[in-house]
Structures are given as structure tokens and as C-alpha cells.
Amino acid sequence: MLVRNQVANRSNRGGVTRRLAWLECDMAMKSNEIRVSGTLKPTTSNGPRGRSNRSVVTRERILDAAELLFAAKGFHAVSVRDITGAASVDVALVNYHFGSKQQLFEAVFMRRAEVLNVERLRKLEMVLDRAYPKAPSVENIIDAFTHPLLDRSNRGSAGWKAWFAIIAQVNNSKDLGSLIMTRFFDPVVQSFIRALQLAMPNCDKRDLYWSYHFLSGALTLTFAETGRIDNLSQGICRATDLDSVHERLVPFISAGFRAVCDKSKRKSARSKKK
């Protein structure tokens, strides 16, 4: 309620600001939704699954072991016994803490997705605030979307690196991709799409979504770190050099969004003349 009131007060300052304020309000609500969007339910200290310090440590050990194994072998090639063996815990504890293997996989996914999503929404809010009263630039929006991902993969722990490998797998999976990516990332993506609409108000919505689709594909290949570019460039470029990726990705993707949107704008103008 407080967020809504703060945004409502700001929305009185002009037409463009009303749209920015609405977007910020939407982002705040989506951020809260992300925190509870997974299948894991909150527990209380008095409930049957109330977590002591020891229980929390055990749960994190299972998550860490599952994360590394899912990244290395994929969801279907890893058994619950593989995970509990790597974590040195009883096999029954997976069911106690998570339920099924699918629910454990989603918990692995949600643990870091929440951190990233909140960070990306904060960066987008900063972009909007700095641009006021003008619309934000495409480059700054794309940077807010991609920088937290690349930075965590490049400078985070081994767990973050493994998690991004899982992202690459999920994005290439029909059965896992549509369910998990939709649940954990679509609300944030929609907020960025709305921000891009502010930057390019005449762009056909279909072109925005297709352009995002291409961005997602570029990120998926980047996180896979297959080494393909190492071989292709004969060592001049390295798949693990994510600083170089970020330096080039933002201008490349931004130019792509503009090129596609400019084409749709010209096409629309020609149609109106007829």
C-alpha cells in the first residue's frame, strides 16, 4: 500500500511520469510476487517443518549438491540418491525438506532467481529515475537486465556458475523451460518489456518480444560456455571472458532492438499512407 501511495504522488507530475510511475508500481508488485511464486511454502518455527540451524545447514547442503550435479549432468540424469550421496545426508531428507526431485530442482532455481530478479528490478528503477523526465535509453535498460547476470556468473561463487549452466539447460528444454522460466522470470521480463516500450513507443509489440527472444538466445549460449568461440577465433576470444561479453552485448542487442523496431515503424508509416 505504501508503494502505491508513493507512486500515486509521483504520478501527478506529468504524462510520461504517470507511465513511469505505473511501471515502477508494477515492478514493485512483481518483485513481491517473485518471492512467493515457487512451490516452496513458508514455514514457521512451530510447524512440523520449522527449521533449526542444523536443519537450515542440511537444507543448504542438499541445495548446493543438487545445483552442482544438475549443472554437470542435467535434471534427468541425476537421481535423488546421487544428490544425497554428494551431500552426505540421508535420502529421506530430500522428501522432508523439498518433496519430490522436481520440487528440489525448483528450489535450486528459485534460491538464486529471487536474488537476481530483485537486483535487476532495482537497477531498472535506477535507470528510470535517472532518465526522468525523459524516457530511458535502450542501452541502459538492456544493461540493467544483463549486467547482474553476467557479473554474478563472472565474479560469483562456483554455485553461481553452476546455476547459470542450469539456466542454459532449462532454456533449451521444452518440458522444463516453459514451466520454470515462465514462473520465475516472466514477471521481471514483462517489466523490462514495458520499459523498452517507453524507450521506443512506436515499436510494434511483436518486435519487442521477438527481439527479447533473440537476447535470451544470446544469453543462453553465453552461459553455456561451450568454448565454441575459443575454437572459432583460434583463441583470440574466450567463452569464459564475460567482461568482454558484457562490453559487446549491450550495444549489439540495443542496436538489434532499434533496427527491428525502426523497420516496423517504417512499415507502419507506409501502411498509413496507403
PDB file of N, CA, C and O in Angstrom, residues 32 39 42 44 50 54 63 68 83 112 121 143 162 173 180 183 195-196 205-206 217 221 224 242 262:
ATOM      1  N   ASN A  32       7.484  -8.583  -5.401  1.00  0.00           N
ATOM      2  CA  ASN A  32       6.914  -9.294  -4.262  1.00  0.00           C
ATOM      3  C   ASN A  32       6.347 -10.638  -4.685  1.00  0.00           C
ATOM      4  O   ASN A  32       6.426 -11.622  -3.958  1.00  0.00           O
ATOM      5  N   THR A  39       7.138 -23.237  -5.648  1.00  0.00           N
ATOM      6  CA  THR A  39       6.298 -24.225  -4.976  1.00  0.00           C
ATOM      7  C   THR A  39       6.630 -24.340  -3.497  1.00  0.00           C
ATOM      8  O   THR A  39       5.894 -24.959  -2.751  1.00  0.00           O
ATOM      9  N   PRO A  42       6.306 -20.983   2.811  1.00  0.00           N
ATOM     10  CA  PRO A  42       6.987 -20.525   4.020  1.00  0.00           C
ATOM     11  C   PRO A  42       6.628 -21.391   5.219  1.00  0.00           C
ATOM     12  O   PRO A  42       5.522 -21.898   5.310  1.00  0.00           O
ATOM     13  N   THR A  44       6.909 -21.970   9.657  1.00  0.00           N
ATOM     14  CA  THR A  44       7.050 -21.272  10.928  1.00  0.00           C
ATOM     15  C   THR A  44       7.898 -22.128  11.858  1.00  0.00           C
ATOM     16  O   THR A  44       8.022 -23.344  11.682  1.00  0.00           O
ATOM     17  N   GLY A  50       9.486 -26.585  10.879  1.00  0.00           N
ATOM     18  CA  GLY A  50      10.217 -25.453  11.411  1.00  0.00           C
ATOM     19  C   GLY A  50      11.712 -25.745  11.374  1.00  0.00           C
ATOM     20  O   GLY A  50      12.142 -26.849  11.705  1.00  0.00           O
ATOM     21  N   ARG A  54      20.575 -26.361  12.420  1.00  0.00           N
ATOM     22  CA  ARG A  54      21.080 -27.595  11.813  1.00  0.00           C
ATOM     23  C   ARG A  54      20.263 -27.966  10.581  1.00  0.00           C
ATOM     24  O   ARG A  54      20.813 -28.401   9.571  1.00  0.00           O
ATOM     25  N   LEU A  63      20.850 -28.391  -1.370  1.00  0.00           N
ATOM     26  CA  LEU A  63      20.721 -27.465  -2.493  1.00  0.00           C
ATOM     27  C   LEU A  63      22.052 -27.302  -3.228  1.00  0.00           C
ATOM     28  O   LEU A  63      22.090 -27.312  -4.464  1.00  0.00           O
ATOM     29  N   LEU A  68      25.203 -28.400  -8.220  1.00  0.00           N
ATOM     30  CA  LEU A  68      26.402 -28.817  -8.956  1.00  0.00           C
ATOM     31  C   LEU A  68      26.112 -30.028  -9.845  1.00  0.00           C
ATOM     32  O   LEU A  68      26.589 -30.102 -10.987  1.00  0.00           O
ATOM     33  N   ILE A  83      22.250 -37.061  -5.312  1.00  0.00           N
ATOM     34  CA  ILE A  83      22.294 -35.783  -4.595  1.00  0.00           C
ATOM     35  C   ILE A  83      22.577 -35.983  -3.118  1.00  0.00           C
ATOM     36  O   ILE A  83      23.450 -35.328  -2.532  1.00  0.00           O
ATOM     37  N   ARG A 112      18.473 -18.627  -6.285  1.00  0.00           N
ATOM     38  CA  ARG A 112      19.261 -17.553  -6.878  1.00  0.00           C
ATOM     39  C   ARG A 112      18.421 -16.656  -7.795  1.00  0.00           C
ATOM     40  O   ARG A 112      18.765 -15.489  -7.990  1.00  0.00           O
ATOM     41  N   LEU A 121      15.443  -5.562 -10.919  1.00  0.00           N
ATOM     42  CA  LEU A 121      14.370  -4.584 -10.774  1.00  0.00           C
ATOM     43  C   LEU A 121      14.878  -3.292 -10.132  1.00  0.00           C
ATOM     44  O   LEU A 121      14.463  -2.198 -10.516  1.00  0.00           O
ATOM     45  N   ASP A 143      21.358  -2.965 -20.197  1.00  0.00           N
ATOM     46  CA  ASP A 143      22.421  -3.129 -19.210  1.00  0.00           C
ATOM     47  C   ASP A 143      21.848  -3.551 -17.859  1.00  0.00           C
ATOM     48  O   ASP A 143      22.407  -4.425 -17.181  1.00  0.00           O
ATOM     49  N   ALA A 162      27.465 -22.698 -11.662  1.00  0.00           N
ATOM     50  CA  ALA A 162      26.657 -23.895 -11.892  1.00  0.00           C
ATOM     51  C   ALA A 162      25.205 -23.526 -12.174  1.00  0.00           C
ATOM     52  O   ALA A 162      24.556 -24.109 -13.054  1.00  0.00           O
ATOM     53  N   SER A 173      15.200 -26.632 -22.947  1.00  0.00           N
ATOM     54  CA  SER A 173      14.352 -27.781 -22.647  1.00  0.00           C
ATOM     55  C   SER A 173      12.877 -27.414 -22.808  1.00  0.00           C
ATOM     56  O   SER A 173      12.402 -26.461 -22.208  1.00  0.00           O
ATOM     57  N   ILE A 180       9.377 -23.503 -15.885  1.00  0.00           N
ATOM     58  CA  ILE A 180      10.230 -22.852 -14.888  1.00  0.00           C
ATOM     59  C   ILE A 180      10.566 -21.419 -15.262  1.00  0.00           C
ATOM     60  O   ILE A 180      10.501 -20.511 -14.423  1.00  0.00           O
ATOM     61  N   ARG A 183       7.529 -19.235 -14.707  1.00  0.00           N
ATOM     62  CA  ARG A 183       7.210 -18.996 -13.300  1.00  0.00           C
ATOM     63  C   ARG A 183       8.163 -18.011 -12.641  1.00  0.00           C
ATOM     64  O   ARG A 183       7.746 -17.117 -11.908  1.00  0.00           O
ATOM     65  N   ALA A 195       9.438  -1.135 -19.998  1.00  0.00           N
ATOM     66  CA  ALA A 195      10.426  -0.060 -20.020  1.00  0.00           C
ATOM     67  C   ALA A 195      10.912   0.193 -21.445  1.00  0.00           C
ATOM     68  O   ALA A 195      11.106   1.346 -21.854  1.00  0.00           O
ATOM     69  N   LEU A 196      11.101  -0.868 -22.216  1.00  0.00           N
ATOM     70  CA  LEU A 196      11.523  -0.725 -23.621  1.00  0.00           C
ATOM     71  C   LEU A 196      10.443  -0.043 -24.451  1.00  0.00           C
ATOM     72  O   LEU A 196      10.738   0.682 -25.406  1.00  0.00           O
ATOM     73  N   LYS A 205       4.677  -4.255 -30.677  1.00  0.00           N
ATOM     74  CA  LYS A 205       4.911  -5.122 -29.528  1.00  0.00           C
ATOM     75  C   LYS A 205       5.503  -6.467 -29.936  1.00  0.00           C
ATOM     76  O   LYS A 205       6.325  -7.050 -29.228  1.00  0.00           O
ATOM     77  N   ARG A 206       5.078  -6.955 -31.103  1.00  0.00           N
ATOM     78  CA  ARG A 206       5.615  -8.232 -31.566  1.00  0.00           C
ATOM     79  C   ARG A 206       7.118  -8.152 -31.770  1.00  0.00           C
ATOM     80  O   ARG A 206       7.860  -9.100 -31.477  1.00  0.00           O
ATOM     81  N   GLY A 217      18.340 -15.892 -26.341  1.00  0.00           N
ATOM     82  CA  GLY A 217      19.172 -16.892 -27.006  1.00  0.00           C
ATOM     83  C   GLY A 217      20.654 -16.581 -26.869  1.00  0.00           C
ATOM     84  O   GLY A 217      21.475 -17.477 -26.634  1.00  0.00           O
ATOM     85  N   LEU A 221      23.459 -19.072 -24.874  1.00  0.00           N
ATOM     86  CA  LEU A 221      24.722 -19.548 -25.440  1.00  0.00           C
ATOM     87  C   LEU A 221      25.911 -19.050 -24.606  1.00  0.00           C
ATOM     88  O   LEU A 221      26.879 -19.782 -24.379  1.00  0.00           O
ATOM     89  N   ALA A 224      26.242 -21.118 -21.425  1.00  0.00           N
ATOM     90  CA  ALA A 224      26.650 -22.499 -21.680  1.00  0.00           C
ATOM     91  C   ALA A 224      28.170 -22.631 -21.712  1.00  0.00           C
ATOM     92  O   ALA A 224      28.714 -23.690 -21.386  1.00  0.00           O
ATOM     93  N   LEU A 242      33.636 -13.046 -19.627  1.00  0.00           N
ATOM     94  CA  LEU A 242      32.320 -12.415 -19.577  1.00  0.00           C
ATOM     95  C   LEU A 242      32.387 -10.893 -19.526  1.00  0.00           C
ATOM     96  O   LEU A 242      31.398 -10.220 -19.833  1.00  0.00           O
ATOM     97  N   ASP A 262      12.682   0.025 -35.807  1.00  0.00           N
ATOM     98  CA  ASP A 262      12.653   1.051 -36.853  1.00  0.00           C
ATOM     99  C   ASP A 262      12.025   0.503 -38.124  1.00  0.00           C
ATOM    100  O   ASP A 262      11.282   1.199 -38.821  1.00  0.00           O
TER     101      ASP A 262
END
